[in-house]
Coordinates of C-alpha atoms and ligand atoms in Angstrom, one line a residue:
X1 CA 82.7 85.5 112.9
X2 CA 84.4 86.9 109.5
X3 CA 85.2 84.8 106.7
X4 CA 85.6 85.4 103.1
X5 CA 82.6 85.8 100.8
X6 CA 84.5 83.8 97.9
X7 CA 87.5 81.9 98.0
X8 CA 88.9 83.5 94.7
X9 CA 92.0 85.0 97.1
X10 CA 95.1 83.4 95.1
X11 CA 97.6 85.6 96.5
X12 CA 98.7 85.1 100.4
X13 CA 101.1 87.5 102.2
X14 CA 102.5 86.9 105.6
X15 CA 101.7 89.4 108.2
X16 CA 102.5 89.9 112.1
X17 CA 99.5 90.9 114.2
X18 CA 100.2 91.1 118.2
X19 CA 103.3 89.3 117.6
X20 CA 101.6 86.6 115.9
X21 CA 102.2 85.6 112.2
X22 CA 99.0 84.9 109.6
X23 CA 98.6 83.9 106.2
X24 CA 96.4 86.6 104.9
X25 CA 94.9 86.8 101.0
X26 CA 96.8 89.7 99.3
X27 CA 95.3 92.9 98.2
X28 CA 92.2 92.9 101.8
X29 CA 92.8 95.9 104.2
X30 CA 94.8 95.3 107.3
X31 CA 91.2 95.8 109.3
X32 CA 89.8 92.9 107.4
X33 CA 92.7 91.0 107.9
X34 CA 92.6 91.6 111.9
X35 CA 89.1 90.6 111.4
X36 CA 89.7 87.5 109.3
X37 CA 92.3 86.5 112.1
X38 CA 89.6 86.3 114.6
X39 CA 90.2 89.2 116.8
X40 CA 87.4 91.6 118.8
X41 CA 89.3 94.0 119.2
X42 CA 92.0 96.6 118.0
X43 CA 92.6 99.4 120.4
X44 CA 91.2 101.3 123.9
X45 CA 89.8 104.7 123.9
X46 CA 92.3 107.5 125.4
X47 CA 89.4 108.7 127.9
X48 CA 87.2 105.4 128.8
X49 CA 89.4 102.9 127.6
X50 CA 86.4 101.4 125.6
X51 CA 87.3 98.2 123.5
X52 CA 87.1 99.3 119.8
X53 CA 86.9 97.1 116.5
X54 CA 86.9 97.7 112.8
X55 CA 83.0 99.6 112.5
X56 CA 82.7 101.3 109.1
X57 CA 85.5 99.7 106.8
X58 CA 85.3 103.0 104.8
X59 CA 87.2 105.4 106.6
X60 CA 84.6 107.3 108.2
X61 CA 84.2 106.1 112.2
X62 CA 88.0 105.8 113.1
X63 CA 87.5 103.0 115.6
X64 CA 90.1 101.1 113.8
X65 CA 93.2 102.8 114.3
X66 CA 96.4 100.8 114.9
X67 CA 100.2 101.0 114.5
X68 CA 101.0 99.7 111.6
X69 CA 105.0 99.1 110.5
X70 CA 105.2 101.5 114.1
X71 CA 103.1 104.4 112.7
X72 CA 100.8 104.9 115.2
X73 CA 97.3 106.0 114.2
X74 CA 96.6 104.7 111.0
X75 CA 93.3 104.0 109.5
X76 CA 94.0 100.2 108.9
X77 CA 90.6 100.1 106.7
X78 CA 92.4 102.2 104.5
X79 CA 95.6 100.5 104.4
X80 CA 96.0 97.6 102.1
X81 CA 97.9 94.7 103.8
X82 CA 101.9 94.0 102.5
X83 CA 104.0 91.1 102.7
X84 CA 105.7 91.4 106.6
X85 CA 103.8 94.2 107.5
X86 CA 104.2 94.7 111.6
X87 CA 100.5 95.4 112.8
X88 CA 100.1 96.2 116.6
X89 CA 97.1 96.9 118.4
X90 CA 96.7 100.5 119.8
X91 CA 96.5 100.9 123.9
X92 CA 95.4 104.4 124.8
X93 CA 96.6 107.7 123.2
X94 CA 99.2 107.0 120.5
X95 CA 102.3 109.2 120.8
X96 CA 103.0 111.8 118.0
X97 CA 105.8 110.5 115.1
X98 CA 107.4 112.4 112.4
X99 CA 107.6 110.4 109.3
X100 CA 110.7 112.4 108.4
Ligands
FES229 S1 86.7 101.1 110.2 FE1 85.8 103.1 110.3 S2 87.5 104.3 109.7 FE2 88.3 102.3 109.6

């Protein structure tokens, strides 16, 4: 459904999504890279448990938070991926973490 516009990507980082380990170009957002990777979705909705993917891509709609290196709740449109980054889908209401 998602593939890259050009193939100019030189750099490739490893990542884990769900367990499973990609080749990803260096420097994309960790939603792009879960899109790239084929998924359709990232997380369930606390109340409904809707399915939710990646929407906006800008920060603005929220529907693609995830637990990323098990920090719950980030925005991984925002987040830039990193070699051996741990990216796990969210399931419900994410628990409160201090990054302390
Ligand atoms: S995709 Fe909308 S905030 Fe990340």
């Amino acid at each position: 459904m998602f593939r890259l516009i050009e193939e100019r990507h030189s750099d490739i980082v490893s990542v884990r999504i769900e367990n499973r380990e990609f080749q990803v170009p260096a420097g994309i957002s960790v939603a792009a890279a879960v899109l790239l990777c084929g998924y359709k979705k990232v997380r369930n909705t606390p109340v409904t448990d809707s399915p939710r993917l990646p929407y906006c891509m800008m920060g603005i709609c929220f529907d693609c938070l995830m637990n990323i290196d098990e920090v719950p709740n980030q925005q991984a449109c925002q987040v830039e991926v990193r070699e051996n980054m741990r990216i796990e889908f969210q399931r419900g209401a994410a628990e409160l973490v201090s990054l302390e």
